[in-house]
PDB file of C-alpha atoms in Angstrom:
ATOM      1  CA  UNK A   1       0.000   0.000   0.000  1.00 41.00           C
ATOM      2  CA  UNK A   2       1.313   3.398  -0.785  1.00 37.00           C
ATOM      3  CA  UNK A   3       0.913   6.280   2.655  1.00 37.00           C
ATOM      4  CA  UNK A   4       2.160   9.595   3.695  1.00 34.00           C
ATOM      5  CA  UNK A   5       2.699  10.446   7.292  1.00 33.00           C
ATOM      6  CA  UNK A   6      -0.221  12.621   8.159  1.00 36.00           C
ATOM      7  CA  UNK A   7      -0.982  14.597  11.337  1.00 36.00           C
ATOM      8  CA  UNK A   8      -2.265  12.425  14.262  1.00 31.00           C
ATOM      9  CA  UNK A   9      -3.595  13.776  17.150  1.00 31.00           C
ATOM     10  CA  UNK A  10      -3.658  11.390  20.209  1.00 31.00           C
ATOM     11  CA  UNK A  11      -6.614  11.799  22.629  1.00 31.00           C
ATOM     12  CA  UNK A  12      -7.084  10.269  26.000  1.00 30.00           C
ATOM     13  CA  UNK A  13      -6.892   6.727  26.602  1.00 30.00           C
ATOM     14  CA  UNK A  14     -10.147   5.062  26.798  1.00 32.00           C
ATOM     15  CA  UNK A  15     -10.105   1.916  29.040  1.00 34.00           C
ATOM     16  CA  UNK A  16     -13.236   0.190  28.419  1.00 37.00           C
ATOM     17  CA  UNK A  17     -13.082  -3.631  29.398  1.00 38.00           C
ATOM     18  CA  UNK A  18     -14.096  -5.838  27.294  1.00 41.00           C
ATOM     19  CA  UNK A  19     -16.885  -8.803  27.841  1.00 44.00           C
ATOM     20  CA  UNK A  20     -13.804 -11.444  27.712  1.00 47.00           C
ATOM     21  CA  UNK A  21     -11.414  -9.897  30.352  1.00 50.00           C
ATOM     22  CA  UNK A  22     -12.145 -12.969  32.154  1.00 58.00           C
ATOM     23  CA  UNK A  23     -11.613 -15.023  29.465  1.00 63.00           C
ATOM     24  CA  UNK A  24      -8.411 -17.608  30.492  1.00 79.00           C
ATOM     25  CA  UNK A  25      -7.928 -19.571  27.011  1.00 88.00           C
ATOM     26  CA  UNK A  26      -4.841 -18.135  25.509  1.00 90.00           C
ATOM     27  CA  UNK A  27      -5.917 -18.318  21.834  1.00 90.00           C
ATOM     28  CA  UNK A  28      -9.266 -17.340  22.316  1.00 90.00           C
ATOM     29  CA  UNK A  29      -8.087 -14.531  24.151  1.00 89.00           C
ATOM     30  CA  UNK A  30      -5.865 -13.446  20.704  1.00 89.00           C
ATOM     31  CA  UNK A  31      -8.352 -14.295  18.436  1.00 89.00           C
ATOM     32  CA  UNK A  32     -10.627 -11.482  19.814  1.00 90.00           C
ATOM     33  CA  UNK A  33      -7.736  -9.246  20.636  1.00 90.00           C
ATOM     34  CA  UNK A  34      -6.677  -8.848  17.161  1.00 91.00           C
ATOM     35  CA  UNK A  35     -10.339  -9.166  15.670  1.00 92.00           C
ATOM     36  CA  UNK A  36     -10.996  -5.070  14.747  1.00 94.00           C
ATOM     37  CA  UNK A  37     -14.655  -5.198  14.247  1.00 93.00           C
ATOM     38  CA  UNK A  38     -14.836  -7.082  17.627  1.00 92.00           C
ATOM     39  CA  UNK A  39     -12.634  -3.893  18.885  1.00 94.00           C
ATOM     40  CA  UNK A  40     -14.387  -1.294  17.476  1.00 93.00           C
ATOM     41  CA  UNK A  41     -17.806  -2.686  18.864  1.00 92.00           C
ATOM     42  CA  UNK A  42     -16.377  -0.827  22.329  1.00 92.00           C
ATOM     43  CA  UNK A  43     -13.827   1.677  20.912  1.00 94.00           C
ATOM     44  CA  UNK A  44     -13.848   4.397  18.468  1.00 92.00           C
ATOM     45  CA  UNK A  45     -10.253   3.485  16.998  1.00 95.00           C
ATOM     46  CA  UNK A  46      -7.828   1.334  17.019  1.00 96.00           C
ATOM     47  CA  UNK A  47      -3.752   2.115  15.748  1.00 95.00           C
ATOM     48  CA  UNK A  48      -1.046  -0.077  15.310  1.00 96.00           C
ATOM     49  CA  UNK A  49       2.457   1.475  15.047  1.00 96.00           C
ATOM     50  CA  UNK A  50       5.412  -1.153  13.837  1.00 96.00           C
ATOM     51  CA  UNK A  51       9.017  -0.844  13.841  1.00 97.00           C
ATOM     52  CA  UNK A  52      10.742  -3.167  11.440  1.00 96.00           C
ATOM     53  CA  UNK A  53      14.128  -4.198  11.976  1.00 97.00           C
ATOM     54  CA  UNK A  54      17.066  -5.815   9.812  1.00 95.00           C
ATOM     55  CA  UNK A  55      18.901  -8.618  10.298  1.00 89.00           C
ATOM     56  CA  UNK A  56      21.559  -6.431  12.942  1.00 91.00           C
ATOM     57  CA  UNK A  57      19.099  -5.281  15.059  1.00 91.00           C
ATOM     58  CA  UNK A  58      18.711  -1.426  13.607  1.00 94.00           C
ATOM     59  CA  UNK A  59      15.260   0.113  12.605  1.00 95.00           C
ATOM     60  CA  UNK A  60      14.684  -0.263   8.822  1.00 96.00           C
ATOM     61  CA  UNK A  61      11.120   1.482   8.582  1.00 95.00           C
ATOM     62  CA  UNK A  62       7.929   2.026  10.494  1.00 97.00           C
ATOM     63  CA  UNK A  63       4.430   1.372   9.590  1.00 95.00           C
ATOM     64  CA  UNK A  64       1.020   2.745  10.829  1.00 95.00           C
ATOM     65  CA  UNK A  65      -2.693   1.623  11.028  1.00 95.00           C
ATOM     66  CA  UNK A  66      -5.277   3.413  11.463  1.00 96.00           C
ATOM     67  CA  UNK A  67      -9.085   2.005  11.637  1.00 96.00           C
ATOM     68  CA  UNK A  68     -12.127   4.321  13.178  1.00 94.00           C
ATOM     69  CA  UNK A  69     -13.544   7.628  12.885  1.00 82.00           C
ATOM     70  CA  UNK A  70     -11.095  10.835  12.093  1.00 73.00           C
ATOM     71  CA  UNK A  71     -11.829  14.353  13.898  1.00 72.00           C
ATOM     72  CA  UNK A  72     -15.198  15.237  11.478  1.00 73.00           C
ATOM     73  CA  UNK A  73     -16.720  11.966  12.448  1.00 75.00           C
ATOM     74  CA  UNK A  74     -16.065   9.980   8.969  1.00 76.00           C
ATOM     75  CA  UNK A  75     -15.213   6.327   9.391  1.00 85.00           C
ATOM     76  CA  UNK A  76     -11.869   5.505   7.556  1.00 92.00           C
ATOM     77  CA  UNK A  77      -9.482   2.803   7.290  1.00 95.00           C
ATOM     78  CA  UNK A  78      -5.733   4.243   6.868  1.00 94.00           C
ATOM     79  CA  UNK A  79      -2.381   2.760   6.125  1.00 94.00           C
ATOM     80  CA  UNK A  80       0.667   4.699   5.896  1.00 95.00           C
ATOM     81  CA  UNK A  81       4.948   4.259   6.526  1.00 95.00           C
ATOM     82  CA  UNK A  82       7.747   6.039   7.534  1.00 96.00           C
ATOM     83  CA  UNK A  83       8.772   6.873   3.988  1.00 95.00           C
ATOM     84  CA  UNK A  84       5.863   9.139   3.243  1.00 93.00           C
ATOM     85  CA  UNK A  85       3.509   6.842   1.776  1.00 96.00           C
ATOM     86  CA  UNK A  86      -0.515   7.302   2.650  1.00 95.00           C
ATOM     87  CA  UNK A  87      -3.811   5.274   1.724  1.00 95.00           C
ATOM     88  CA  UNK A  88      -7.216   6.463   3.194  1.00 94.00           C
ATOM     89  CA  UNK A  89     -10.220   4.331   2.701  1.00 94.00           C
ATOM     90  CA  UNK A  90     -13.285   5.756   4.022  1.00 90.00           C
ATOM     91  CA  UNK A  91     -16.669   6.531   3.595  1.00 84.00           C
ATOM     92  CA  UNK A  92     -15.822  10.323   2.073  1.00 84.00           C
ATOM     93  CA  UNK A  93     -13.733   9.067  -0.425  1.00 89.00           C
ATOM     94  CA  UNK A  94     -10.876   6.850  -1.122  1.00 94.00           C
ATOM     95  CA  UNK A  95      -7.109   8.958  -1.495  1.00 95.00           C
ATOM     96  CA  UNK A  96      -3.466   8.105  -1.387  1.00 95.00           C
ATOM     97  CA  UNK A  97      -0.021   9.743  -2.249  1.00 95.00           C
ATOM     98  CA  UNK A  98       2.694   8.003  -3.747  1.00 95.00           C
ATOM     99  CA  UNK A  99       6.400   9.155  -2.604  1.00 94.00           C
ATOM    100  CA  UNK A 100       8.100   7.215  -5.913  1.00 93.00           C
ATOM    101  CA  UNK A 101       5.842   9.364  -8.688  1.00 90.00           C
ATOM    102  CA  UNK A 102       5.193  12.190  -5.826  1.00 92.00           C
ATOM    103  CA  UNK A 103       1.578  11.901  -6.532  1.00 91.00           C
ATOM    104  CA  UNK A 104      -1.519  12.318  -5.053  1.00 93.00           C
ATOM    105  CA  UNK A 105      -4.472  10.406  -6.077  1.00 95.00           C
ATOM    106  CA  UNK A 106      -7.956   9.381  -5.621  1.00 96.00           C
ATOM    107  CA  UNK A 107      -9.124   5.353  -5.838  1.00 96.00           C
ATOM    108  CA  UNK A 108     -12.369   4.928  -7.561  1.00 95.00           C
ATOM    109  CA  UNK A 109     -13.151   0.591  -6.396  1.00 96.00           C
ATOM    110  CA  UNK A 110     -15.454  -1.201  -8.806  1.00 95.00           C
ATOM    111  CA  UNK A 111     -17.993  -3.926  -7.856  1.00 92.00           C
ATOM    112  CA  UNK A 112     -17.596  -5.217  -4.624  1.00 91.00           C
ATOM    113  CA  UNK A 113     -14.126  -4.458  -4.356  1.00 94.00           C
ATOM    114  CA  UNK A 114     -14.146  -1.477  -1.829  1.00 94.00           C
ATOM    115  CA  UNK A 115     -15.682  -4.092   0.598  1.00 93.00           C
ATOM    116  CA  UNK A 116     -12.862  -6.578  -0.494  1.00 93.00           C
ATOM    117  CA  UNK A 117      -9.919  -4.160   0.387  1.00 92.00           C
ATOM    118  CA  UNK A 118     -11.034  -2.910   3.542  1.00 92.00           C
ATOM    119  CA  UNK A 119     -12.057  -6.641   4.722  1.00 91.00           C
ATOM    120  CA  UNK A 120      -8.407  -7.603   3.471  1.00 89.00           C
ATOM    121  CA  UNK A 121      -7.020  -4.802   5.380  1.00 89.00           C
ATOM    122  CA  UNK A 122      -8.411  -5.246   8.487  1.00 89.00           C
ATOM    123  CA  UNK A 123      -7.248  -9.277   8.290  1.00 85.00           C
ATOM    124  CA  UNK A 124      -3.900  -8.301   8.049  1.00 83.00           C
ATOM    125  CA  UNK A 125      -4.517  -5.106  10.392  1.00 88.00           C
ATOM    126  CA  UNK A 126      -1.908  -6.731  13.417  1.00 86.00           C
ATOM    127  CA  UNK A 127       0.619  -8.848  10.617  1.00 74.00           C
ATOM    128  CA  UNK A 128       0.312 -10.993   8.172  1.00 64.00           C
ATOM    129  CA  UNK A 129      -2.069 -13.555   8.418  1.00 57.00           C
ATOM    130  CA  UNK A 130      -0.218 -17.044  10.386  1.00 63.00           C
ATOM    131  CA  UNK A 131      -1.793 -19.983   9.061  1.00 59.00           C
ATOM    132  CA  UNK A 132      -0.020 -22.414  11.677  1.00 69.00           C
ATOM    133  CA  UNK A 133       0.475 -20.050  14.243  1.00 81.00           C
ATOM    134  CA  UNK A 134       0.044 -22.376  17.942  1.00 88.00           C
ATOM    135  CA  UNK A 135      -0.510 -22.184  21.155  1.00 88.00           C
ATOM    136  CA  UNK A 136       3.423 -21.863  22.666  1.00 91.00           C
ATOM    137  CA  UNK A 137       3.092 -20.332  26.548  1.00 93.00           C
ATOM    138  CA  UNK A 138       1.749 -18.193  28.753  1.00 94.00           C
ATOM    139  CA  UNK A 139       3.169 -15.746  31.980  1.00 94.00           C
ATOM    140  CA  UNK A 140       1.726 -13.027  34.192  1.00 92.00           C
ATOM    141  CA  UNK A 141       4.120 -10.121  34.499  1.00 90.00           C
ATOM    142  CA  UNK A 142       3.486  -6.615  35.801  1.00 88.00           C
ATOM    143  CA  UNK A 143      -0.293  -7.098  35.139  1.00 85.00           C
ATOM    144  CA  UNK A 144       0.080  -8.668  31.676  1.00 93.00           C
ATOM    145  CA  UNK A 145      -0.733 -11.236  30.284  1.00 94.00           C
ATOM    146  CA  UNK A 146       2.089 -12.709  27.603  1.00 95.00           C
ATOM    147  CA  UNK A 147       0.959 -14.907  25.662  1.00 95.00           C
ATOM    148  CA  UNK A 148       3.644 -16.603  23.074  1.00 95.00           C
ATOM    149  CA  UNK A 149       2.687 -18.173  19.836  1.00 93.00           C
ATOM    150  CA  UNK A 150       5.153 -20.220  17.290  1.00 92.00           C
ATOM    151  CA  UNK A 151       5.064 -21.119  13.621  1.00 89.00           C
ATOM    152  CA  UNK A 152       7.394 -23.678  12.247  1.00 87.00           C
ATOM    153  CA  UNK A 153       9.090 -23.191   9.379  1.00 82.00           C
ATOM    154  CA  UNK A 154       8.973 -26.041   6.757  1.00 76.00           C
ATOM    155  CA  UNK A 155      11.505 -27.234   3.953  1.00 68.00           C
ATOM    156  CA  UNK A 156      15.202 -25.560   3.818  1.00 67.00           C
ATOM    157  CA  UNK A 157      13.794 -23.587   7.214  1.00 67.00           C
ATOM    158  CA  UNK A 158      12.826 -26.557   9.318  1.00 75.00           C
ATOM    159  CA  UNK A 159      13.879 -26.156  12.539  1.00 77.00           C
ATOM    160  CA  UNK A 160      13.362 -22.545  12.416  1.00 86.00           C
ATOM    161  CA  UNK A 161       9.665 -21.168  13.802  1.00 90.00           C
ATOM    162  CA  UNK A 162       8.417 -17.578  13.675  1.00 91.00           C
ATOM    163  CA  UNK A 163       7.532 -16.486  17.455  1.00 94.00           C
ATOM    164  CA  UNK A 164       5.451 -14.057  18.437  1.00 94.00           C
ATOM    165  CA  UNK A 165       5.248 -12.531  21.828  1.00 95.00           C
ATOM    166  CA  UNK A 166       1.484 -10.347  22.536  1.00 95.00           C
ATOM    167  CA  UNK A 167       1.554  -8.259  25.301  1.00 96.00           C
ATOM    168  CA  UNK A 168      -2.052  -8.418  26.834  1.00 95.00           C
ATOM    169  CA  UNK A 169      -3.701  -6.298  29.568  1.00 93.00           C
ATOM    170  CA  UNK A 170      -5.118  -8.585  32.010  1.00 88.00           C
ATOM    171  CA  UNK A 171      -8.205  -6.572  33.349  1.00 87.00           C
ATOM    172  CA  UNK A 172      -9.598  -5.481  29.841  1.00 88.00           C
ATOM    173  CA  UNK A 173      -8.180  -8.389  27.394  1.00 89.00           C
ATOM    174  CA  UNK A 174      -6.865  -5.420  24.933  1.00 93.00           C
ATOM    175  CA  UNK A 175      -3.607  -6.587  23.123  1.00 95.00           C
ATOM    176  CA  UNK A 176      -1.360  -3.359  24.307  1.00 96.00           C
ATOM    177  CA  UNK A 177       2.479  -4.897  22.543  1.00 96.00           C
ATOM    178  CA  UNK A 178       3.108  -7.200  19.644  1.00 96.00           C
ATOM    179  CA  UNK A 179       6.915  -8.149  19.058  1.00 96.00           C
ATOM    180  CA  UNK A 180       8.011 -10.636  16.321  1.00 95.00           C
ATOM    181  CA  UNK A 181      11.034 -13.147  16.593  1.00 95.00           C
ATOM    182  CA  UNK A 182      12.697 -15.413  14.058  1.00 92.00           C
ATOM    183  CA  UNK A 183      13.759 -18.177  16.220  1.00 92.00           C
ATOM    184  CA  UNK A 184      16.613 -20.531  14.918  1.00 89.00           C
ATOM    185  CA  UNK A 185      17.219 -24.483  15.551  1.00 87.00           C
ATOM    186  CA  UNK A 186      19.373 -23.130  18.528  1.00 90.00           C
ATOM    187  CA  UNK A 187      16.544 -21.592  20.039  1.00 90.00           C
ATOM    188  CA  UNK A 188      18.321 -17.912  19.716  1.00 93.00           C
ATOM    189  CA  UNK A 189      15.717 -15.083  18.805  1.00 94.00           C
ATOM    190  CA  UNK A 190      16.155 -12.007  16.486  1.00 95.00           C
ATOM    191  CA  UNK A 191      13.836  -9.247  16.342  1.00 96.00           C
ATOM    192  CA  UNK A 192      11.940  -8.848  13.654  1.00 95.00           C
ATOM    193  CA  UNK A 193       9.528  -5.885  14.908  1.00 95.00           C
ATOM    194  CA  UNK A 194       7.978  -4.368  17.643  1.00 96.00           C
ATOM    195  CA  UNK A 195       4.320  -3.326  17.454  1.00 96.00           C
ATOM    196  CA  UNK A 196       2.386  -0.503  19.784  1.00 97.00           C
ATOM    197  CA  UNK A 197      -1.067  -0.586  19.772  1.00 96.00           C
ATOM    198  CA  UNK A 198      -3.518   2.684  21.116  1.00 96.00           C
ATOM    199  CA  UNK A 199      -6.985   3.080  21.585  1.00 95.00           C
ATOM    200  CA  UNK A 200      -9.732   5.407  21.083  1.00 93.00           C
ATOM    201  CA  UNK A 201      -6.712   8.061  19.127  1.00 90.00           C
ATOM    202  CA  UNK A 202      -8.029  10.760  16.559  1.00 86.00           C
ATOM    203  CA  UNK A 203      -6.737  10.799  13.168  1.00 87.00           C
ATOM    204  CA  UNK A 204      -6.719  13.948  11.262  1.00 84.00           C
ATOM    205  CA  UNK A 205      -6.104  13.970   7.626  1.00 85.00           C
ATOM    206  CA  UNK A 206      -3.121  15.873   6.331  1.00 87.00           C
ATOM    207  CA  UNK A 207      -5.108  19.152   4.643  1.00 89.00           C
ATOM    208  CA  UNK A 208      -3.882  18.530   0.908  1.00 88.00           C
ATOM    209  CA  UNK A 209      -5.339  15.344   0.597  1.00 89.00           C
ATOM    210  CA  UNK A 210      -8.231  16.257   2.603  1.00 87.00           C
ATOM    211  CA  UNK A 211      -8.820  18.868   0.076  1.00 88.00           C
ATOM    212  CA  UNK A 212      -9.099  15.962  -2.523  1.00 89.00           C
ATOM    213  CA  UNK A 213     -12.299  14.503  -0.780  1.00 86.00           C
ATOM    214  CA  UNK A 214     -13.465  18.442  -0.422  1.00 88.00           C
ATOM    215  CA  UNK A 215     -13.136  19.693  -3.861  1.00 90.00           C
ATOM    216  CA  UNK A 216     -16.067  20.632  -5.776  1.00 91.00           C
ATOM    217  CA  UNK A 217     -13.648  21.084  -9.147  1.00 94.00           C
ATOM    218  CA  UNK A 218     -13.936  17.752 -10.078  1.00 96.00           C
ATOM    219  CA  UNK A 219     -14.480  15.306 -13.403  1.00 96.00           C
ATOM    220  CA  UNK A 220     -16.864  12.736 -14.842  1.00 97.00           C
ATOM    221  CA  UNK A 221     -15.437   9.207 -15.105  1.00 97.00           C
ATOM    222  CA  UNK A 222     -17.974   6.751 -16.215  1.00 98.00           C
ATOM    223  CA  UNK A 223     -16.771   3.079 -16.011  1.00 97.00           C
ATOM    224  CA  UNK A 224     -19.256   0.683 -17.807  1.00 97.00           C
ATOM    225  CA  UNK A 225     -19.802  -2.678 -16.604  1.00 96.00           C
ATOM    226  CA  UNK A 226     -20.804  -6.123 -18.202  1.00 93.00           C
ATOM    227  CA  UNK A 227     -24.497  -6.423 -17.124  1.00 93.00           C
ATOM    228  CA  UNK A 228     -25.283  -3.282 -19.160  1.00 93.00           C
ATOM    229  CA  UNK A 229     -24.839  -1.189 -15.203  1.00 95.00           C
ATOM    230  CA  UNK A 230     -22.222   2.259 -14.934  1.00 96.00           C
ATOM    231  CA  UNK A 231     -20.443   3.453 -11.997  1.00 96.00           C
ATOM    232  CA  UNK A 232     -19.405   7.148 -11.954  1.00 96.00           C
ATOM    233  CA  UNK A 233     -16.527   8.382 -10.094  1.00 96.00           C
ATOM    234  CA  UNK A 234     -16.027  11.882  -9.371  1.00 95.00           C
ATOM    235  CA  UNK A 235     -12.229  12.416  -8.700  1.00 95.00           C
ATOM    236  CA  UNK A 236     -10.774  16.126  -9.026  1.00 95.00           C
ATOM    237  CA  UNK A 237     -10.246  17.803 -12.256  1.00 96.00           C
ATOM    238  CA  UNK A 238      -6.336  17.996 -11.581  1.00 94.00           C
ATOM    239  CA  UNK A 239      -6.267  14.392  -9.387  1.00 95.00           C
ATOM    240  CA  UNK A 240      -5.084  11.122 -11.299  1.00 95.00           C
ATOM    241  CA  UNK A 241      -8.094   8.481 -10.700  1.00 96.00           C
ATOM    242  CA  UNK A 242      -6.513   5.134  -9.962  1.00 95.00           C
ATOM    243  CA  UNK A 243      -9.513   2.286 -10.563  1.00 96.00           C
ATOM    244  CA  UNK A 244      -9.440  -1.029  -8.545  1.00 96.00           C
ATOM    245  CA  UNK A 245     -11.518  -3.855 -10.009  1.00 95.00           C
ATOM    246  CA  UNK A 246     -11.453  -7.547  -9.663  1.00 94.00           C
ATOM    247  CA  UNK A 247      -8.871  -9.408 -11.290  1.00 92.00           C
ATOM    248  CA  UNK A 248     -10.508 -11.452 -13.534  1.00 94.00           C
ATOM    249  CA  UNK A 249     -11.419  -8.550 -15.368  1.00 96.00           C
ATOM    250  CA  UNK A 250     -10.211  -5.908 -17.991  1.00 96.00           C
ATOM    251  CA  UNK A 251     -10.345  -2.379 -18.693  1.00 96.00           C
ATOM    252  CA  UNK A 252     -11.034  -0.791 -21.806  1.00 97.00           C
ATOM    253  CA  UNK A 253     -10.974   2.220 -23.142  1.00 95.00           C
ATOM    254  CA  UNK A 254     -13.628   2.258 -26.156  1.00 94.00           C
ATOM    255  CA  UNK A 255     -16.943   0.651 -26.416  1.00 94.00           C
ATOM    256  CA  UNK A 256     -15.172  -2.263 -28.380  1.00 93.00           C
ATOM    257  CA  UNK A 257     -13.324  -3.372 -26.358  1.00 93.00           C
ATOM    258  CA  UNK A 258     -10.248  -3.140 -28.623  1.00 93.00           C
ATOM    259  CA  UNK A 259      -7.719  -0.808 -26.901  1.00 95.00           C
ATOM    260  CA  UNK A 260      -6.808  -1.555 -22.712  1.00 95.00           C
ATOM    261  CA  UNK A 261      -6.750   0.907 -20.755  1.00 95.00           C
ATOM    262  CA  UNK A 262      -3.021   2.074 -19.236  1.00 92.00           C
ATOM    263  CA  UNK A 263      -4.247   5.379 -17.395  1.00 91.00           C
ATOM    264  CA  UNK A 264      -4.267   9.022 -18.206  1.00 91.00           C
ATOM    265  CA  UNK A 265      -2.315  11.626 -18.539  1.00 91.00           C
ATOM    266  CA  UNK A 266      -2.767  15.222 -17.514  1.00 93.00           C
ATOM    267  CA  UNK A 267      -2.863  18.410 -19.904  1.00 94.00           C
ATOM    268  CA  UNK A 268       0.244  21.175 -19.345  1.00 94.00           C
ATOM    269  CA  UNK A 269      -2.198  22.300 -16.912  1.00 94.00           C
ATOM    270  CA  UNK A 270      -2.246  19.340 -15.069  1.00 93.00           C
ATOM    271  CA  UNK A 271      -5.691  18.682 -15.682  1.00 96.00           C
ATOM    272  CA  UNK A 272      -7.569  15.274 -17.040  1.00 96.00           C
ATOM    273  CA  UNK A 273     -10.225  15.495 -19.628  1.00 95.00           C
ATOM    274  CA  UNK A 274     -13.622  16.420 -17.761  1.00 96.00           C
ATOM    275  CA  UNK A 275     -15.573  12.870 -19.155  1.00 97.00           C
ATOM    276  CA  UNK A 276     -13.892  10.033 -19.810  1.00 96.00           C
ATOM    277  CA  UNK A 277     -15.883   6.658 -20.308  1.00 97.00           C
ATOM    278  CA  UNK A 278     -14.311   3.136 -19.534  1.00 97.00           C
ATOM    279  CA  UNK A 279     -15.596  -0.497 -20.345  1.00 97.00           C
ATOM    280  CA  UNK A 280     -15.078  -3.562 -18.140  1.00 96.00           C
ATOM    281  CA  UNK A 281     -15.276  -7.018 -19.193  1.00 95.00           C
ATOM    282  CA  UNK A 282     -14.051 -10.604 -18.422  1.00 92.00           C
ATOM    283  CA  UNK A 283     -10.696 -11.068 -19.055  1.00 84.00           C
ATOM    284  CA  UNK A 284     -10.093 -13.636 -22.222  1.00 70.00           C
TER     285      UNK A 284
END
């Protein structure tokens, strides 16, 4: 995903325990913990803030997460890094800048694929998803729980396991710490990253791409689909539109279906033609 660092502004922290801060199986205690619908039911965000780390030990990059309501109220889904990156789902309008092209643009989704991304999203919300991830120990320390979970590697890595260490708060249940080990056959552990992860925060957009959902200067772009059905996005006049649709499918750019569609360009004004029509159909 491509994300800028925008302006967040941290508000109080919101304890508010949840319904299974009595709950004592380890894995049923994660599964909730890092479910974010399940978190949102009792919070108005949640952020996740991970530090990645090379093979030495130093800080490579950081990422950030961002799922809730910003400062007007809108709910929104963000993802952004340390290198400037930014992509904001939400329910006013879908934006991103890219720090390779230095870009800003909007996301028009086709079909059901808003509801695809943002489900994928908040899936891999805490880390990639761990299909063998087990059941490894459990400690009390400080008024935490820590619960440890493994994944063996198989193949040229046997031997080797991913571990994961989550820092839970025993009274609510709320994962609070997330750090992530590469074990070896020896049993020594190397970081991999360190996650923080905040409750009830306020996310403010960064004002120039906040002005992209805001602008009343914008363009027609009509994307035709198979069953005869059009969707019309409304990005600004001087904002590339970048159109997600499912991958079984193709874009075209005339009602033949003869020439695929690669994009747009901008005038020397920087502006994109105010109609443009598009034509989706089954790939082959």
């Amino acid at each position: 995903m491509k994300r800028i660092l925008a302006c967040i502004v941290m508000a109080a922290m919101m304890v508010v325990p949840f319904a299974f801060s009595e709950e004592t199986d380890p894995m049923s205690v994660l599964k909730k913990g890092l479910d974010v619908d399940f978190i949102l039911s009792g919070h108005e965000s949640i952020s996740v803030n991970r530090i990645y780390f090379d093979a030495d030990g130093s800080e490579m990059f950081s990422a950030f997460l961002f799922a809730g309501r910003d400062v007007d109220g809108r709910e929104m889904i963000i993802s952004e890094d340390s290198e400037g990156n930014v992509e904001i789902l939400s329910d006013a309008g879908c934006v991103g800048f890219d720090t390779w092209s230095m870009k800003m643009y909007a996301m028009g989704f086709v079909m059901d694929e808003y509801e695809e991304n943002i489900l994928q999203m908040k899936q891999n919300f805490f880390a990639d998803v761990r299909l063998n991830e087990k059941f490894f120990s459990e400690e009390v320390k400080d008024g935490a729980r820590i619960i440890t979970t493994k994944t063996y590697y198989q193949g040229d890595f046997i031997g080797g396991c991913d571990v994961v260490e989550y820092i839970v708060d025993a009274e609510s249940g709320l994962i609070k710490e997330i750090y992530e080990y590469f074990e070896d056959e020896a049993g020594e552990r190397f970081l991999n990253s360190k996650a923080f992860v905040t409750m009830d925060s306020q996310y403010e957009i960064n004002p120039v791409l906040s002005a992209i959902l805001e602008t009343e200067n914008t363009r027609n772009v009509y994307v035709h689909l198979p069953d005869g059905t059009q969707m019309l996005f409304m990005p600004p006049l001087d904002t590339e539109l970048m159109i997600i649709y499912p991958e079984e499918y193709v874009m075209y750019e005339d009602e033949m279906k003869t020439r695929m569609y690669a994009g747009q360009e901008a005038d020397e004004e920087g502006n994109y033609p105010e109609e443009t029509h598009l034509y989706l159909d089954v790939f082959g």
